[in-house]
């Protein structure tokens, strides 16, 4: 989808195909833009299932790299094509993500783990190493953005900077390979130290197994009244009773149960207000800087660095919320979401009142809080509604952001900006919409004041709504929410063999014991 969608956009821009109508171009862009949802869902959900007891760190790390992806693609584009050609950028977006997905397709799978090893202890150190590498990558990108705006880079300099970026980007692969090799070595040593099990027959004892009485087969009439198909009303009633009688928190919800849940509605409203407001600020950061009189170079820097602050928010929220949740105080993750929403209000107020030289701080707060909401949202959904239908519920939760952005960005900020621009230019909206013409753009604090006061009020409302979720889940988060996974691991230790060489040895010992017991039982039967 990514390759087909963006490749058609590139061919249209290059003139290789006939100019498509607007609806067809929108279809191309829709296919390309939405293709990454499939790759992202597959990778993220699989990692959460592999590391359920460290899902906060996993979500923060993966979503952090997503936050850096635009800056990474920009650096690769400058190294390969030198910049200055939008068609080349579209071509890069078409083939590079598709190639990466094909190359690493085999690594995205649920990996069985050794039941004798706690999942978190097996991966905790690696998560910290990956965190340090990602921080180094973000710092490197930050430095490169600043340096490239201050100095003139040649094609060779862009290539050298991209080479350093790729080294940091692929360094986590070396860490994972090293850790997997260490685990394999330890499992091989453990399997060699275990001695084979010897079975000794002490005496012969006849064992009489009573024959269980056979139950008469259930007739079809007992299941279906009068031998006919079940009534539609009974099926509908059973469905409604099942839908509106959800299981306890942490168990696997069905999709209808999650959709009609009060908790999902609360999450949807909170994210629609929070992410919708911060996304409005990010989308309009260029116009905000222009209206407040900032130099174009400074505005470009603000916009470029938002991806770095977005990454910082995602990683910090993921790792910090996981550490606080597993601490002695059991700090609930929904309360962390409430605090993030309240913190984003500070950035909105800085924009609304046009505080001098505060747009940089506002961009940092906005990018950080926007990124911090996502790992918290996805972690809360997985914790409350279970992992069985997590791929669907994960994407349902993400719908809140575009809904909130449409209301707050298009219906509120866009209209109020156009009205103020029209007032400044004699009541005409021609050229004022979007500020496309510098001569007709809106200038002054009033351009976005009312918009961001409304956004601040909506975000505060979202924070208050999220407190409902904090109250409803207080008992759940006071307990050990990961006990279920440890209990499942303990229950499966005796029945499920471990993976790798340890699993092969376990299966060999099980088969050997089964053959020995069968021979003993055969001897007893012959003697009797």
Coordinates of C-alpha atoms in Angstrom, one line a residue:
X1 CA 0.0 0.0 0.0
X2 CA 2.8 2.4 0.9
X3 CA 4.7 1.7 -2.3
X4 CA 1.7 1.8 -4.5
X5 CA 0.1 4.9 -3.0
X6 CA 3.2 7.1 -2.9
X7 CA 4.6 5.8 -6.1
X8 CA 1.5 6.9 -7.9
X9 CA 1.8 10.3 -6.3
X10 CA 5.4 10.5 -7.5
X11 CA 4.6 9.5 -11.0
X12 CA 1.8 12.1 -11.1
X13 CA 4.2 14.8 -9.9
X14 CA 6.9 13.7 -12.4
X15 CA 4.4 13.8 -15.3
X16 CA 5.0 10.1 -16.1
X17 CA 1.2 9.4 -15.9
X18 CA -1.8 11.6 -16.8
X19 CA -2.7 14.2 -14.3
X20 CA -5.2 12.4 -11.9
X21 CA -8.4 14.0 -10.7
X22 CA -8.5 15.3 -7.2
X23 CA -10.4 12.3 -5.8
X24 CA -7.9 9.9 -7.3
X25 CA -4.9 11.8 -5.9
X26 CA -6.6 11.7 -2.5
X27 CA -7.0 8.0 -2.8
X28 CA -3.3 7.6 -3.6
X29 CA -2.4 9.7 -0.5
X30 CA -4.9 7.8 1.7
X31 CA -3.4 4.4 0.7
X32 CA 0.1 5.5 1.3
X33 CA -0.5 7.3 4.6
X34 CA -2.7 4.6 6.1
X35 CA -0.3 1.8 5.1
X36 CA 2.0 2.5 8.1
X37 CA -0.9 1.7 10.4
X38 CA -0.6 -2.0 9.4
X39 CA 3.2 -2.1 10.0
X40 CA 3.0 -0.1 13.2
X41 CA 0.2 -2.2 14.7
X42 CA 1.9 -5.5 13.8
X43 CA 5.2 -4.5 15.4
X44 CA 3.8 -2.8 18.4
X45 CA 1.2 -5.3 19.4
X46 CA 3.6 -8.2 18.9
X47 CA 6.2 -6.5 21.2
X48 CA 3.6 -5.9 23.9
X49 CA 2.6 -9.6 23.8
X50 CA 6.3 -10.6 24.0
X51 CA 7.0 -8.3 27.0
X52 CA 3.6 -7.8 28.8
X53 CA 5.4 -6.9 32.1
X54 CA 7.4 -4.1 30.5
X55 CA 4.7 -2.8 28.1
X56 CA 5.3 0.8 29.2
X57 CA 8.9 0.8 28.2
X58 CA 8.2 -1.1 25.0
X59 CA 5.4 1.3 24.0
X60 CA 7.5 4.4 24.9
X61 CA 10.5 3.1 23.0
X62 CA 8.7 2.1 19.8
X63 CA 6.5 5.2 19.7
X64 CA 9.6 7.3 20.4
X65 CA 11.2 6.0 17.3
X66 CA 8.0 6.8 15.4
X67 CA 8.3 10.4 16.7
X68 CA 11.8 10.6 15.3
X69 CA 10.9 9.0 12.0
X70 CA 10.3 12.3 10.1
X71 CA 13.6 13.7 11.2
X72 CA 15.4 10.5 10.2
X73 CA 13.8 10.5 6.8
X74 CA 14.8 14.1 6.3
X75 CA 18.4 13.3 7.0
X76 CA 18.4 10.3 4.7
X77 CA 16.7 12.4 2.0
X78 CA 19.4 15.1 2.2
X79 CA 22.1 12.5 1.9
X80 CA 20.6 10.6 -1.1
X81 CA 19.0 13.4 -3.1
X82 CA 20.6 16.6 -1.7
X83 CA 17.3 18.4 -1.1
X84 CA 15.5 20.9 -3.2
X85 CA 13.2 18.5 -5.1
X86 CA 9.9 17.5 -3.5
X87 CA 9.4 14.7 -6.0
X88 CA 12.5 13.0 -4.8
X89 CA 11.2 13.2 -1.2
X90 CA 7.9 11.5 -2.3
X91 CA 9.9 8.8 -4.1
X92 CA 12.0 8.1 -0.9
X93 CA 8.8 7.9 1.2
X94 CA 7.5 5.4 -1.3
X95 CA 10.3 2.9 -1.5
X96 CA 12.2 3.1 1.8
X97 CA 9.5 2.1 4.3
X98 CA 8.3 -0.7 2.0
X99 CA 11.9 -2.0 1.7
X100 CA 12.4 -1.9 5.5
X101 CA 9.1 -3.7 6.1
X102 CA 10.0 -6.5 3.6
X103 CA 13.6 -7.0 5.0
X104 CA 12.5 -7.2 8.7
X105 CA 9.2 -9.0 8.1
X106 CA 10.4 -12.3 9.6
X107 CA 11.4 -10.7 12.9
X108 CA 7.9 -9.5 13.8
X109 CA 6.4 -12.5 15.6
X110 CA 5.5 -13.7 19.1
X111 CA 8.6 -15.4 20.5
X112 CA 8.2 -18.2 23.1
X113 CA 10.3 -17.5 26.2
X114 CA 11.8 -19.7 28.8
X115 CA 9.2 -20.2 31.5
X116 CA 11.9 -20.4 34.2
X117 CA 13.0 -16.9 33.5
X118 CA 10.8 -13.9 34.4
X119 CA 10.1 -11.9 31.2
X120 CA 11.0 -8.6 32.7
X121 CA 14.4 -9.7 34.1
X122 CA 15.2 -11.2 30.8
X123 CA 14.7 -8.0 29.0
X124 CA 15.1 -5.2 31.5
X125 CA 18.8 -4.5 31.0
X126 CA 18.3 -4.6 27.2
X127 CA 15.5 -2.0 27.5
X128 CA 17.8 0.4 29.3
X129 CA 20.5 -0.1 26.6
X130 CA 18.0 0.6 23.9
X131 CA 16.8 3.7 25.8
X132 CA 20.4 5.1 26.0
X133 CA 20.9 4.4 22.3
X134 CA 17.6 6.1 21.4
X135 CA 18.6 9.1 23.5
X136 CA 21.9 9.3 21.7
X137 CA 20.1 9.2 18.4
X138 CA 17.7 12.0 19.4
X139 CA 20.6 14.1 20.6
X140 CA 22.5 13.5 17.4
X141 CA 19.5 14.5 15.3
X142 CA 19.0 17.6 17.4
X143 CA 22.7 18.7 16.9
X144 CA 22.5 18.0 13.1
X145 CA 19.3 20.0 12.7
X146 CA 20.9 23.0 14.5
X147 CA 24.2 22.7 12.7
X148 CA 22.7 22.3 9.3
X149 CA 20.6 25.5 9.8
X150 CA 23.7 27.5 10.8
X151 CA 26.2 26.2 8.3
X152 CA 26.1 25.3 4.6
X153 CA 26.5 21.6 4.0
X154 CA 27.8 19.9 0.9
X155 CA 26.5 16.6 -0.5
X156 CA 29.4 14.8 1.1
X157 CA 28.7 16.4 4.5
X158 CA 25.1 15.3 4.3
X159 CA 26.2 11.8 3.5
X160 CA 28.6 11.7 6.4
X161 CA 26.0 12.9 8.9
X162 CA 23.5 10.3 7.5
X163 CA 26.1 7.6 8.0
X164 CA 26.5 8.5 11.6
X165 CA 22.7 8.5 12.0
X166 CA 22.5 5.0 10.4
X167 CA 25.1 3.6 12.8
X168 CA 23.0 4.8 15.8
X169 CA 19.8 3.5 14.1
X170 CA 21.2 0.0 13.6
X171 CA 23.1 -0.2 16.9
X172 CA 20.0 -1.7 18.8
X173 CA 20.2 -4.7 16.4
X174 CA 23.7 -5.5 17.7
X175 CA 22.6 -5.2 21.3
X176 CA 19.7 -7.6 20.7
X177 CA 21.9 -10.2 18.9
X178 CA 24.5 -10.1 21.7
X179 CA 21.8 -10.6 24.3
X180 CA 20.2 -13.5 22.4
X181 CA 23.5 -15.2 22.0
X182 CA 24.1 -14.9 25.8
X183 CA 20.7 -16.4 26.5
X184 CA 21.3 -19.3 24.1
X185 CA 24.7 -20.0 25.8
X186 CA 23.1 -20.0 29.2
X187 CA 20.3 -22.4 28.2
X188 CA 22.8 -24.8 26.5
X189 CA 24.9 -24.9 29.7
X190 CA 21.8 -25.6 31.8
X191 CA 20.7 -28.4 29.6
X192 CA 24.1 -30.0 29.8
X193 CA 24.2 -29.8 33.6
X194 CA 20.9 -31.6 33.9
X195 CA 21.3 -35.4 34.4
X196 CA 18.9 -37.8 32.7
X197 CA 16.0 -39.1 34.8
X198 CA 16.3 -42.7 35.9
X199 CA 13.1 -44.8 36.7
X200 CA 13.5 -47.7 39.1
X201 CA 10.7 -50.3 39.7
X202 CA 10.4 -51.2 43.4
X203 CA 7.5 -53.6 43.3
X204 CA 4.6 -54.8 41.3
X205 CA 1.2 -53.4 42.2
X206 CA -2.0 -54.1 40.4
X207 CA -3.9 -50.9 39.7
X208 CA -7.6 -51.2 38.9
X209 CA -9.0 -48.2 37.2
X210 CA -12.7 -48.0 37.6
X211 CA -14.6 -47.6 34.4
X212 CA -16.5 -44.3 34.3
X213 CA -20.2 -44.7 33.6
X214 CA -21.1 -43.6 30.2
X215 CA -23.4 -40.6 30.0
X216 CA -26.3 -40.8 27.5
X217 CA -25.7 -38.5 24.6
X218 CA -27.4 -35.1 24.9
X219 CA -30.3 -34.9 22.5
X220 CA -30.7 -31.9 20.2
X221 CA -34.0 -31.2 21.9
X222 CA -32.2 -30.3 25.2
X223 CA -30.2 -27.6 23.5
X224 CA -32.9 -26.2 21.2
X225 CA -36.5 -26.0 22.4
X226 CA -38.9 -28.1 20.2
X227 CA -36.0 -29.3 18.1
X228 CA -35.9 -26.0 16.1
X229 CA -33.3 -23.3 15.7
X230 CA -32.8 -20.8 18.5
X231 CA -35.1 -17.8 18.4
X232 CA -33.6 -14.5 17.2
X233 CA -34.8 -12.8 20.3
X234 CA -32.9 -15.2 22.6
X235 CA -29.7 -14.7 20.5
X236 CA -30.0 -11.0 20.7
X237 CA -30.7 -11.1 24.4
X238 CA -27.7 -13.3 25.0
X239 CA -25.5 -11.0 23.0
X240 CA -26.7 -7.9 24.9
X241 CA -26.3 -9.6 28.3
X242 CA -22.8 -10.6 27.3
X243 CA -21.9 -7.2 26.0
X244 CA -23.2 -5.2 28.9
X245 CA -21.7 -7.6 31.5
X246 CA -18.0 -7.1 30.9
X247 CA -15.3 -9.1 32.7
X248 CA -13.0 -7.7 35.4
X249 CA -10.2 -5.3 34.5
X250 CA -7.2 -7.1 33.0
X251 CA -9.3 -9.9 31.5
X252 CA -9.9 -10.1 27.8
X253 CA -12.8 -7.9 26.7
X254 CA -14.6 -8.5 23.4
X255 CA -14.8 -5.6 21.0
X256 CA -18.5 -4.8 21.7
X257 CA -17.8 -4.9 25.5
X258 CA -14.9 -2.5 25.1
X259 CA -16.8 -0.1 22.8
X260 CA -19.7 0.3 25.2
X261 CA -17.5 0.5 28.2
X262 CA -17.5 3.7 30.2
X263 CA -13.7 3.5 30.5
X264 CA -13.2 3.5 26.7
X265 CA -15.5 6.5 26.4
X266 CA -13.6 8.4 29.0
X267 CA -10.3 7.6 27.3
X268 CA -11.7 8.7 23.9
X269 CA -12.9 12.0 25.3
X270 CA -9.6 12.7 27.2
X271 CA -7.4 12.0 24.2
X272 CA -9.7 13.8 21.8
X273 CA -9.3 17.0 23.9
X274 CA -5.7 16.5 24.8
X275 CA -4.1 15.2 21.6
X276 CA -6.5 17.3 19.5
X277 CA -5.3 20.4 21.2
X278 CA -1.6 19.7 21.1
X279 CA -1.9 18.6 17.4
X280 CA -3.6 21.9 16.6
X281 CA -0.7 23.7 18.1
X282 CA 1.9 21.6 16.2
X283 CA 0.1 22.0 12.9
X284 CA -0.2 25.8 13.3
X285 CA 3.3 26.4 14.8
X286 CA 4.5 28.1 11.7
X287 CA 1.5 30.5 11.5
X288 CA 1.7 31.1 15.3
X289 CA 5.4 32.2 15.0
X290 CA 4.6 34.4 12.0
X291 CA 1.7 36.1 13.7
X292 CA 3.8 36.8 16.8
X293 CA 6.6 38.3 14.8
X294 CA 9.3 35.7 15.1
X295 CA 12.0 35.5 12.4
X296 CA 11.3 32.8 9.8
X297 CA 14.6 31.1 10.7
X298 CA 13.5 30.7 14.3
X299 CA 10.1 29.5 13.3
X300 CA 11.7 26.8 11.1
X301 CA 13.8 25.7 14.0
X302 CA 10.7 25.4 16.3
X303 CA 8.9 23.3 13.8
X304 CA 11.9 21.1 13.0
X305 CA 12.7 20.4 16.7
X306 CA 9.1 19.4 17.6
X307 CA 9.9 15.8 16.5
X308 CA 12.7 15.6 19.0
X309 CA 10.4 16.8 21.8
X310 CA 7.7 14.4 20.6
X311 CA 10.2 11.6 21.0
X312 CA 11.3 12.8 24.4
X313 CA 7.7 12.8 25.6
X314 CA 7.0 9.3 24.3
X315 CA 10.1 7.7 25.8
X316 CA 9.8 9.6 29.2
X317 CA 6.1 8.7 29.6
X318 CA 6.7 5.1 28.7
X319 CA 9.7 4.4 31.0
X320 CA 8.6 6.7 33.8
X321 CA 5.1 5.4 34.0
X322 CA 6.3 1.8 34.1
X323 CA 8.8 2.5 36.9
X324 CA 6.2 4.4 38.9
X325 CA 3.6 1.6 38.4
X326 CA 5.9 -1.1 39.6
X327 CA 7.2 1.0 42.5
X328 CA 6.0 0.7 46.1
X329 CA 3.4 3.4 45.6
X330 CA 1.7 1.8 42.6
X331 CA 1.3 5.1 40.8
X332 CA -1.6 4.5 38.4
X333 CA -1.1 5.1 34.7
X334 CA -4.4 7.0 34.1
X335 CA -3.3 9.6 36.7
X336 CA -0.1 10.1 34.7
X337 CA -2.3 10.8 31.7
X338 CA -4.2 13.4 33.7
X339 CA -0.9 15.2 34.7
X340 CA 0.3 15.2 31.1
X341 CA -3.0 16.8 29.9
X342 CA -2.7 19.5 32.6
X343 CA 1.0 20.2 31.7
X344 CA 0.0 20.7 28.0
X345 CA -2.3 23.6 29.2
X346 CA 0.8 25.6 30.1
X347 CA 2.0 25.5 26.5
X348 CA -1.5 26.5 25.2
X349 CA -1.6 29.5 27.6
X350 CA 1.9 30.7 26.5
X351 CA 0.6 30.8 22.9
X352 CA -2.8 32.3 23.8
X353 CA -1.3 35.3 25.7
X354 CA 1.7 35.7 23.4
X355 CA 4.3 35.8 26.1
X356 CA 7.5 37.4 24.7
X357 CA 10.2 34.9 23.6
X358 CA 8.1 32.0 25.0
X359 CA 7.2 30.3 21.8
X360 CA 10.3 28.0 22.1
X361 CA 9.1 26.8 25.6
X362 CA 5.6 26.4 24.2
X363 CA 6.9 24.2 21.3
X364 CA 8.8 22.1 23.8
X365 CA 5.8 21.6 26.1
X366 CA 3.5 21.0 23.2
X367 CA 5.7 18.4 21.5
X368 CA 6.6 16.7 24.8
X369 CA 3.0 16.4 26.0
X370 CA 1.7 15.3 22.6
X371 CA 4.2 12.4 22.5
X372 CA 3.6 11.5 26.2
X373 CA -0.1 10.8 25.7
X374 CA 0.4 7.9 23.3
X375 CA 2.3 5.3 25.3
X376 CA 0.0 6.1 28.3
X377 CA -3.1 5.6 26.2
X378 CA -2.0 2.4 24.6
X379 CA -0.7 0.9 27.8
X380 CA -3.9 1.7 29.7
X381 CA -6.0 0.1 26.9
X382 CA -3.9 -3.1 27.1
X383 CA -4.1 -3.2 30.9
X384 CA -7.8 -2.7 31.2
X385 CA -9.2 -4.6 28.2
X386 CA -6.6 -7.4 27.8
X387 CA -4.3 -8.4 25.0
X388 CA -6.5 -10.8 23.0
X389 CA -8.2 -8.1 20.9
X390 CA -5.6 -5.5 21.5
X391 CA -4.8 -4.8 17.8
X392 CA -8.3 -3.6 17.2
X393 CA -8.7 -1.7 20.4
X394 CA -5.3 -0.1 19.9
X395 CA -6.4 1.4 16.6
X396 CA -9.9 2.4 18.0
X397 CA -8.1 4.4 20.7
X398 CA -6.1 6.2 18.0
X399 CA -9.2 7.5 16.3
X400 CA -9.7 10.1 19.1
X401 CA -6.8 12.2 17.9
X402 CA -8.0 13.0 14.3
X403 CA -11.5 13.6 15.7
X404 CA -10.3 16.1 18.3
X405 CA -7.9 17.7 15.8
X406 CA -10.7 18.2 13.3
X407 CA -13.0 19.9 15.9
X408 CA -10.3 22.0 17.5
X409 CA -8.1 22.7 14.5
X410 CA -10.5 23.1 11.6
X411 CA -13.8 24.1 13.3
X412 CA -12.3 26.3 16.1
X413 CA -8.7 27.5 15.3
X414 CA -9.2 27.8 11.5
X415 CA -12.4 29.7 11.7
X416 CA -11.3 32.1 14.4
X417 CA -8.0 32.7 12.5
X418 CA -9.9 33.5 9.3
X419 CA -12.3 35.8 11.1
X420 CA -9.5 37.8 12.7
X421 CA -7.5 38.0 9.4
X422 CA -10.6 39.2 7.6
X423 CA -11.2 41.8 10.3
X424 CA -7.6 43.1 9.9
X425 CA -7.9 43.3 6.1
X426 CA -11.2 45.1 5.8
X427 CA -13.6 42.2 6.2
X428 CA -12.5 40.1 3.2
X429 CA -11.6 36.5 3.5
X430 CA -9.8 36.4 0.2
X431 CA -6.2 35.3 0.8
X432 CA -6.6 35.3 4.5
X433 CA -7.6 31.6 4.9
X434 CA -4.5 29.7 6.1
X435 CA -2.3 32.7 5.7
X436 CA -1.2 31.6 2.3
X437 CA -0.4 35.2 1.2
X438 CA 2.0 37.0 3.6
X439 CA 0.2 40.3 2.8
X440 CA -3.1 38.9 3.9
X441 CA -1.9 36.9 6.9
X442 CA -3.1 37.6 10.4
X443 CA -0.7 39.4 12.6
X444 CA -0.8 39.8 16.4
X445 CA -1.6 38.0 19.5
X446 CA -5.4 38.1 18.8
X447 CA -5.0 35.7 15.8
X448 CA -4.8 32.6 18.1
X449 CA -5.8 34.0 21.5
X450 CA -9.4 32.9 21.5
X451 CA -8.6 29.6 19.8
X452 CA -6.1 28.5 22.4
X453 CA -8.2 29.7 25.3
X454 CA -10.9 27.4 24.0
X455 CA -8.3 24.6 23.5
X456 CA -7.0 25.1 27.1
X457 CA -10.6 24.9 28.4
X458 CA -11.2 21.7 26.4
X459 CA -7.9 20.2 27.6
X460 CA -8.8 20.9 31.3
X461 CA -12.1 19.3 30.6
X462 CA -10.3 16.2 29.2
X463 CA -8.1 16.1 32.3
X464 CA -11.2 16.2 34.6
X465 CA -12.9 13.5 32.6
X466 CA -9.7 11.3 32.9
X467 CA -10.1 11.6 36.7
X468 CA -13.2 9.5 36.4
X469 CA -11.0 6.7 35.0
X470 CA -8.5 7.2 37.8
X471 CA -11.3 6.7 40.3
X472 CA -12.9 3.7 38.6
X473 CA -9.6 1.9 38.3
X474 CA -8.1 2.8 41.7
X475 CA -8.5 -0.7 43.1
X476 CA -7.2 -2.4 40.0
X477 CA -3.9 -0.4 40.0
X478 CA -3.4 -0.8 43.7
X479 CA -2.9 -4.5 43.1
X480 CA -0.3 -6.4 41.0
X481 CA -1.7 -6.0 37.5
X482 CA 1.0 -8.3 36.1
X483 CA 0.3 -11.2 38.4
X484 CA -1.8 -12.8 35.7
X485 CA 1.2 -13.2 33.4
X486 CA 3.4 -14.6 36.1
X487 CA 0.7 -17.1 37.1
X488 CA 0.3 -18.2 33.5
X489 CA 4.0 -18.6 33.2
X490 CA 4.1 -20.7 36.4
X491 CA 1.2 -22.8 35.2
X492 CA 2.8 -23.4 31.9
X493 CA 6.2 -24.4 33.4
X494 CA 5.2 -28.0 33.9
X495 CA 3.2 -28.4 30.7
X496 CA 4.9 -26.2 28.1
X497 CA 8.5 -26.9 27.1
X498 CA 10.9 -24.0 26.8
X499 CA 12.0 -22.7 23.5
X500 CA 15.3 -23.3 21.9
X501 CA 17.8 -26.0 22.9
X502 CA 16.2 -26.1 26.4
X503 CA 12.9 -27.0 24.8
X504 CA 14.5 -29.8 22.7
X505 CA 16.1 -31.3 25.9
X506 CA 12.8 -31.0 27.7
X507 CA 10.9 -32.8 25.0
X508 CA 13.5 -35.5 24.8
X509 CA 13.3 -36.1 28.6
X510 CA 9.5 -36.2 28.4
X511 CA 9.5 -38.7 25.6
X512 CA 12.1 -40.9 27.4
X513 CA 10.0 -40.9 30.6
X514 CA 6.9 -41.7 28.6
X515 CA 8.5 -44.7 26.9
X516 CA 9.9 -46.0 30.3
X517 CA 6.5 -45.8 32.0
X518 CA 4.8 -47.5 29.0
X519 CA 7.2 -50.4 29.2
X520 CA 6.6 -50.8 33.0
X521 CA 2.9 -50.8 32.6
X522 CA 3.1 -53.4 29.8
X523 CA 5.2 -55.6 32.1
X524 CA 2.6 -55.3 34.9
X525 CA -0.3 -56.2 32.5
X526 CA 1.6 -59.3 31.2
X527 CA 2.3 -60.5 34.8
X528 CA -1.3 -60.1 35.8

